Structures are given as structure tokens and as C-alpha cells.
Coordinates of C-alpha atoms and ligand atoms in Angstrom, one line a residue:
X1 CA 109.1 128.1 114.4
X2 CA 108.2 130.8 116.9
X3 CA 109.8 130.8 120.4
X4 CA 107.9 132.8 123.0
X5 CA 110.0 133.9 126.0
X6 CA 108.4 134.3 129.4
X7 CA 107.7 137.8 130.9
X8 CA 110.9 138.1 133.0
X9 CA 113.3 136.7 130.6
X10 CA 116.9 138.0 130.6
X11 CA 119.2 139.0 127.7
X12 CA 121.4 136.1 128.5
X13 CA 118.5 133.7 128.1
X14 CA 117.6 135.2 124.8
X15 CA 121.2 134.9 123.6
X16 CA 121.2 131.3 124.7
X17 CA 118.1 130.6 122.5
X18 CA 119.7 132.4 119.5
X19 CA 122.9 130.4 120.0
X20 CA 121.0 127.1 120.1
X21 CA 119.1 128.0 117.0
X22 CA 122.4 128.7 115.2
X23 CA 123.7 125.2 116.2
X24 CA 120.5 123.9 114.5
X25 CA 121.3 125.7 111.3
X26 CA 118.8 128.6 111.8
X27 CA 119.0 132.3 112.1
X28 CA 117.0 134.2 114.7
X29 CA 114.8 137.2 114.5
X30 CA 114.4 138.7 118.0
X31 CA 111.3 140.9 118.5
X32 CA 111.2 142.6 121.9
X33 CA 107.7 143.6 123.0
X34 CA 106.6 145.4 126.2
X35 CA 105.3 142.2 127.8
X36 CA 107.0 139.5 125.8
X37 CA 110.0 138.8 123.6
X38 CA 109.3 136.6 120.6
X39 CA 112.0 134.9 118.6
X40 CA 111.3 133.8 115.1
X41 CA 113.5 130.9 113.8
X42 CA 114.5 131.4 110.1
X43 CA 115.6 128.2 108.3
X44 CA 114.7 124.6 107.8
X45 CA 112.1 124.0 110.5
X46 CA 112.4 120.2 110.1
X47 CA 116.0 120.4 111.5
X48 CA 114.8 122.1 114.8
X49 CA 114.3 120.0 117.8
X50 CA 111.3 121.6 119.5
X51 CA 112.0 119.9 122.9
X52 CA 115.6 121.1 123.1
X53 CA 114.3 124.6 122.7
X54 CA 111.5 124.2 125.1
X55 CA 113.9 123.0 127.8
X56 CA 116.0 126.2 127.7
X57 CA 115.5 128.7 130.6
X58 CA 113.1 131.6 129.9
X59 CA 111.3 129.8 127.1
X60 CA 107.5 129.7 127.6
X61 CA 106.3 128.1 124.4
X62 CA 107.6 126.9 121.1
X63 CA 105.1 126.9 118.2
X64 CA 105.6 125.2 114.8
X65 CA 104.6 127.2 111.8
X66 CA 105.1 124.3 109.3
X67 CA 103.2 121.1 109.4
X68 CA 105.2 118.3 110.9
X69 CA 104.2 116.0 108.0
X70 CA 105.2 116.5 104.4
X71 CA 104.6 113.7 101.9
X72 CA 101.1 113.0 103.0
X73 CA 100.1 116.7 103.2
X74 CA 97.9 118.2 100.5
X75 CA 100.2 121.1 100.3
X76 CA 102.8 118.6 98.9
X77 CA 100.4 117.1 96.4
X78 CA 97.3 119.1 95.4
X79 CA 95.3 116.4 93.5
X80 CA 93.5 113.5 95.2
X81 CA 95.7 110.4 95.2
X82 CA 94.0 107.2 94.0
X83 CA 95.3 104.0 95.5
X84 CA 95.1 100.9 93.4
X85 CA 94.4 97.6 95.3
X86 CA 94.6 94.7 92.9
X87 CA 93.1 96.8 90.1
X88 CA 90.3 98.4 92.2
X89 CA 90.7 102.1 92.7
X90 CA 90.2 103.8 96.1
X91 CA 90.0 107.6 96.1
X92 CA 88.2 108.3 92.8
X93 CA 84.6 109.1 92.2
X94 CA 83.5 105.5 93.1
X95 CA 82.8 104.7 96.7
X96 CA 84.4 101.3 97.4
X97 CA 82.9 98.9 100.0
X98 CA 85.4 96.4 101.4
X99 CA 83.4 93.7 103.2
X100 CA 84.0 90.4 104.9
X101 CA 84.2 88.7 108.2
X102 CA 86.2 90.0 111.2
X103 CA 88.3 86.9 111.2
X104 CA 89.1 84.1 108.8
X105 CA 87.7 80.9 110.5
X106 CA 87.2 78.0 108.1
X107 CA 87.3 77.4 104.4
X108 CA 83.5 77.0 104.1
X109 CA 82.9 80.2 106.1
X110 CA 85.3 82.1 103.8
X111 CA 83.8 80.6 100.7
X112 CA 80.3 81.7 101.8
X113 CA 81.6 85.1 102.9
X114 CA 83.3 85.7 99.5
X115 CA 80.1 84.7 97.6
X116 CA 78.1 87.1 99.8
X117 CA 80.6 90.0 99.2
X118 CA 80.6 89.5 95.5
X119 CA 76.8 89.0 95.3
X120 CA 76.3 92.4 97.1
X121 CA 78.4 94.1 94.5
X122 CA 81.4 94.8 96.7
X123 CA 84.8 94.6 94.9
X124 CA 87.2 94.0 97.7
X125 CA 87.2 91.6 100.7
X126 CA 88.4 91.9 104.2
X127 CA 89.2 89.3 106.8
X128 CA 91.8 88.9 109.6
X129 CA 94.1 85.9 109.8
X130 CA 96.0 87.4 112.7
X131 CA 93.7 89.0 115.3
X132 CA 94.6 91.5 117.9
X133 CA 92.3 90.3 120.7
X134 CA 91.9 92.0 124.0
X135 CA 92.1 88.7 125.8
X136 CA 94.9 86.3 125.2
X137 CA 92.5 83.4 125.8
X138 CA 90.2 84.2 122.9
X139 CA 90.7 83.1 119.2
X140 CA 93.9 84.7 117.9
X141 CA 93.3 84.0 114.2
X142 CA 94.0 81.1 111.8
X143 CA 97.4 82.5 111.0
X144 CA 99.2 81.5 107.7
X145 CA 96.5 78.8 107.1
X146 CA 94.0 81.6 107.3
X147 CA 95.8 83.6 104.6
X148 CA 95.6 80.6 102.3
X149 CA 91.9 80.0 103.0
X150 CA 91.3 83.7 102.4
X151 CA 93.1 83.7 99.1
X152 CA 91.3 80.6 97.8
X153 CA 87.8 82.0 98.7
X154 CA 88.5 85.5 97.3
X155 CA 90.1 84.3 94.1
X156 CA 86.9 82.5 93.1
X157 CA 85.3 85.9 92.8
X158 CA 88.4 87.9 91.7
X159 CA 88.3 89.9 95.0
X160 CA 91.5 91.5 96.2
X161 CA 92.1 90.8 99.8
X162 CA 92.7 93.2 102.8
X163 CA 94.1 91.7 105.9
X164 CA 95.8 92.9 109.1
X165 CA 99.5 92.7 109.8
X166 CA 100.4 92.9 113.5
X167 CA 104.0 91.6 113.6
X168 CA 106.8 92.9 111.5
X169 CA 108.2 89.4 111.4
X170 CA 105.2 88.3 109.3
X171 CA 105.7 90.9 106.6
X172 CA 107.7 88.6 104.3
X173 CA 105.0 86.0 104.6
X174 CA 102.3 88.6 103.6
X175 CA 104.4 89.6 100.6
X176 CA 104.9 85.9 99.6
X177 CA 101.2 85.4 99.8
X178 CA 100.7 88.5 97.7
X179 CA 98.3 90.1 100.1
X180 CA 96.7 92.9 98.1
X181 CA 96.3 95.4 100.9
X182 CA 97.9 95.4 104.4
X183 CA 95.7 96.6 107.2
X184 CA 97.4 98.3 110.2
X185 CA 95.0 98.1 113.1
X186 CA 94.1 100.7 115.7
X187 CA 96.4 99.1 118.3
X188 CA 99.4 99.4 116.0
X189 CA 98.9 102.9 114.5
X190 CA 102.0 104.0 116.4
X191 CA 104.0 100.9 116.1
X192 CA 106.7 102.8 114.4
X193 CA 108.9 99.9 113.5
X194 CA 106.0 98.2 111.8
X195 CA 105.1 101.4 110.0
X196 CA 108.7 101.8 108.8
X197 CA 108.8 98.2 107.4
X198 CA 105.5 98.5 105.5
X199 CA 106.9 101.8 104.2
X200 CA 109.7 99.8 102.5
X201 CA 107.3 97.7 100.4
X202 CA 104.8 98.8 97.7
X203 CA 101.7 97.0 98.9
X204 CA 98.9 99.4 99.7
X205 CA 98.3 100.0 103.4
X206 CA 95.0 100.8 105.2
X207 CA 96.1 102.7 108.3
X208 CA 93.4 102.7 110.9
X209 CA 93.2 105.5 113.4
X210 CA 94.6 104.7 116.9
X211 CA 91.7 104.5 119.3
X212 CA 92.9 107.6 121.1
X213 CA 95.0 109.2 118.4
X214 CA 94.7 112.8 117.3
X215 CA 94.4 113.5 113.6
X216 CA 97.9 115.0 113.7
X217 CA 99.3 111.8 115.3
X218 CA 97.5 109.8 112.7
X219 CA 99.0 111.9 109.8
X220 CA 102.4 111.5 111.3
X221 CA 102.0 107.7 111.5
X222 CA 101.1 107.8 107.8
X223 CA 104.2 110.0 107.2
X224 CA 106.3 107.1 108.7
X225 CA 105.0 104.8 106.0
X226 CA 105.4 107.4 103.2
X227 CA 108.9 108.4 104.3
X228 CA 110.0 104.8 103.5
X229 CA 108.8 105.2 99.9
X230 CA 105.3 103.6 100.1
X231 CA 102.8 106.3 99.2
X232 CA 99.9 103.8 98.8
X233 CA 98.2 104.7 102.0
X234 CA 94.5 104.8 102.9
X235 CA 93.3 106.4 106.1
X236 CA 90.5 104.5 107.9
X237 CA 88.5 106.2 110.6
X238 CA 87.1 103.5 112.9
X239 CA 85.8 105.4 115.9
X240 CA 87.7 106.8 118.9
X241 CA 87.4 106.1 122.6
X242 CA 85.0 108.3 124.4
X243 CA 83.0 108.5 127.7
X244 CA 80.0 107.0 126.0
X245 CA 79.2 103.3 126.7
X246 CA 76.1 102.9 124.6
X247 CA 78.3 102.0 121.6
X248 CA 81.8 100.6 121.1
X249 CA 83.6 103.7 119.8
X250 CA 82.5 107.2 118.7
X251 CA 82.7 107.6 115.0
X252 CA 84.5 110.8 114.3
X253 CA 82.7 112.0 111.2
X254 CA 84.4 115.4 111.5
X255 CA 87.7 113.6 110.8
X256 CA 86.6 112.9 107.3
X257 CA 86.5 116.5 105.9
X258 CA 89.5 117.4 108.1
X259 CA 91.6 114.7 106.5
X260 CA 90.3 115.4 103.0
X261 CA 91.6 118.9 103.5
X262 CA 94.9 118.0 105.1
X263 CA 95.9 115.0 103.0
X264 CA 95.6 114.0 99.3
X265 CA 95.3 110.3 100.3
X266 CA 92.0 108.5 100.3
X267 CA 89.9 108.2 103.5
X268 CA 87.6 105.3 104.3
X269 CA 85.4 104.5 107.3
X270 CA 84.9 101.4 109.3
X271 CA 81.3 101.7 110.7
X272 CA 81.4 98.2 112.3
X273 CA 84.1 98.8 114.9
X274 CA 82.7 102.3 115.5
X275 CA 79.2 101.3 116.5
X276 CA 80.0 97.8 117.5
X277 CA 76.4 96.7 116.7
X278 CA 75.1 95.5 113.3
X279 CA 72.0 97.7 113.5
X280 CA 74.2 100.8 113.6
X281 CA 76.2 100.0 110.5
X282 CA 73.8 101.4 107.9
X283 CA 73.3 104.8 109.6
X284 CA 77.0 105.3 110.2
X285 CA 77.9 104.2 106.6
X286 CA 75.5 106.7 105.2
X287 CA 76.9 109.5 107.4
X288 CA 80.4 108.6 106.4
X289 CA 79.7 108.6 102.6
X290 CA 77.7 111.8 102.9
X291 CA 80.7 113.4 104.7
X292 CA 83.0 112.5 101.8
X293 CA 84.5 109.1 102.6
X294 CA 86.0 107.3 99.7
X295 CA 85.0 103.9 100.9
X296 CA 83.8 101.7 103.8
X297 CA 85.3 98.7 105.6
X298 CA 82.3 96.6 106.7
X299 CA 82.2 93.4 108.7
X300 CA 79.9 90.8 107.1
X301 CA 79.6 87.1 108.2
X302 CA 77.7 84.4 106.4
X303 CA 76.1 83.6 109.8
X304 CA 76.8 86.4 112.3
X305 CA 75.5 84.5 115.4
X306 CA 78.2 81.9 114.8
X307 CA 81.1 84.3 114.2
X308 CA 84.2 83.6 116.3
X309 CA 84.9 87.2 116.7
X310 CA 82.8 90.4 116.7
X311 CA 79.5 88.6 116.2
X312 CA 77.4 91.5 117.4
X313 CA 78.6 93.9 114.7
X314 CA 78.6 91.7 111.6
X315 CA 76.0 92.2 108.9
X316 CA 74.6 89.0 107.3
X317 CA 74.8 88.7 103.5
X318 CA 71.2 90.0 103.0
X319 CA 71.9 93.1 105.2
X320 CA 75.0 93.8 103.1
X321 CA 72.9 93.7 99.9
X322 CA 70.5 96.2 101.5
X323 CA 73.3 98.4 102.6
X324 CA 74.7 98.5 99.1
X325 CA 71.2 99.4 97.7
X326 CA 70.8 102.3 100.3
X327 CA 74.3 103.6 99.4
X328 CA 73.6 103.4 95.7
X329 CA 70.7 106.0 96.2
X330 CA 72.9 108.1 98.4
X331 CA 75.9 108.2 96.0
X332 CA 73.5 109.1 93.2
X333 CA 72.4 112.1 95.2
X334 CA 75.9 113.4 95.8
X335 CA 77.2 112.8 92.3
X336 CA 79.3 109.7 93.0
X337 CA 78.9 106.1 92.2
X338 CA 79.4 102.8 94.0
Ligands
PEP1 C1 89.5 94.7 112.5 O1 89.3 95.4 111.5 O2 89.2 93.5 112.5 C2 90.0 95.3 113.7 C3 90.6 94.6 114.7 O3 89.9 96.6 113.7 P1 90.5 97.8 114.7 O4 92.0 97.7 114.6 O5 89.9 99.0 114.2 O6 90.0 97.5 116.1
MN2 MN1 86.5 92.9 114.1

């Protein structure tokens, strides 16, 4: 940690910073320059409260040297981590496509969706039984009944299931139903109590990026889960809020190589919630895989125009088959498989 004092700082103010560092278990190295005095804190940076230092008189800025996240950092674990979801590996050489409807609606809809997912060659299925809808008057999800429909449909094709957890009180129900992968949605990326609770179980977690979250905040959110003991975390870039209105969210392709460098955990991309239109999904998927994504989370509905949620962005089963064919060519070109 480096503490930069302002231009007209006094000796008393410098002494106060040094004393405060001592109470935090650190030694101080004071370097007096012509224009500025800079104090280097020596010791365990994780024990230093940056805000407490920032509030002291004469302090202009406090800069961390160490990364504020540890377990999820690549410096902590050099090799790529592979996360196993019900026997399917995310993070290896194979690009995994998790496909399925936005929401679980009915048993026939889920049966048809699961058949479509399997027929396209995808190995994992998505579907929300609890939906975070912007309006309280729209369909909120089929709830626990939805989890049962989802399991029945997916089991027929041996597809592990990925589904969103919104409320910490439902975690036990998710565990009882042996949900293979818990999705934490964009609106809950910084729901720290929820993150801490999923950190206490071993179920893999897909952590979507908050719609206005920085990469650093996203990494810290993952650290909350990891700190509880659950290291089975997959990052999912799903587009961020921007000034643009032509599409739903702006897919941050740059986040993929940045994350691959900063963390050893797998990174996947949701092209459906990024573009918000089915016709954008193929282009965004290809960009994501080309940039190094370990997988995709794609919305597919047996009959998109009848979908109860996110109808505009869902592929139909045939479009999913085509997407997989396109991605097969792309993965061959970059030495990966699908
Ligand atoms: C979803 O995957 O259905 C969803 C609601 O996504 P997000 O949290 O990214 O909006
Ligand atoms: Mn959706």
C-alpha cells in the first residue's frame, strides 16, 4: 500500500499516518520528496483499511499494490481450473455450449427444449425456474414445480442443469433437487449474503457479471464465493449497460482476455442477453469463442414466438444446430473442439 500525502502536509500529519499504520500491524517507510511525501506501508496489506487511511488529514491518495482478491487470482493458482458440472468439464480444451429456454414454462415445452439441446450436440441445459423480471406483473417463474419439470426433461437426455438462484432461502431446495450448477444472475452479482451462502456449498456456480460492474468488482464477488470454500466458479460475461439502444447490452469481448489473465477460473459468455435479439447470437458467439471463451450460455426455445420470457432473443432448435455447426468450424481453426 502506498500513501501519497498532499503538497502542504505537516510532520504531525505524517506521524499520524505512521501511527495509524502501526495500529494496523504495518511498518511505514516515509519518503520525503520536494513536492510530495510518500509513505510505503510494509506488512500484510489485507489488514489495512484503505478508507481509514484515506480519511486522515493530509492524505491525498491511497494506492493498493496487491490485488484485493486472492483465491480467484491467477497469481494464486497458475494453471487453468476446470470446473466439473455433472461430469461435463468447463475450462478445458472443449468449448461447452449450455443451451435452453430463458424460463421453465411447462413440461411439454421443457421436453421439447431438452430434445433440441441434445440434438444440437450441447451437453448442458439452462432454464430459469425463478425469474428476476423487471416488472412484478410479468411471469415470475414456475418455482419449485419448474425445477421438477426441468429435471425430468433434462434427465431423459442426461443433461446436467443450470438454473438461477435469486433468494438465499431457496438454496436448500436447490441442493435437495441436486441442481448441477447454480446461476447467480446479473442483478445479484453483489448480493453478498447470497454469494457467501453459495460459497458454503460445493455446487458449481456460474457468476454473471453485474450489468454495470467493473471487472475488479466481479472478481471480488467471485472471491466472496471462493472465500467460503467453493472454488467451482465460472465467470459469465453477459453484456454491460451502455449508451447504445440498438441492442440490449454491450458485449464486453475485452473482458474475456482480461479475465483469462487475471483468474484461473473458466470464462463463458451469454450472447443472448448481450444482443437481446436472436439474429445477433451467432456473431456474438463466434466473437466470444475467438476471444478465448470456454463456453457459451445460449437461450433456445422450441417455439420462440411463444416464449413467456425473452422471446426476441431465443434461437429455435434449428438455429441452435446451425450455431453448433458454425462453432465447430471455428473451434477447429483455433485448435479447440466443441
Ligand atoms: C438469464 O440468464 O435468464 C438472466 C436473467 O440473465 P441475466 O442475469 O444475465 O440478465
Ligand atoms: Mn432470459
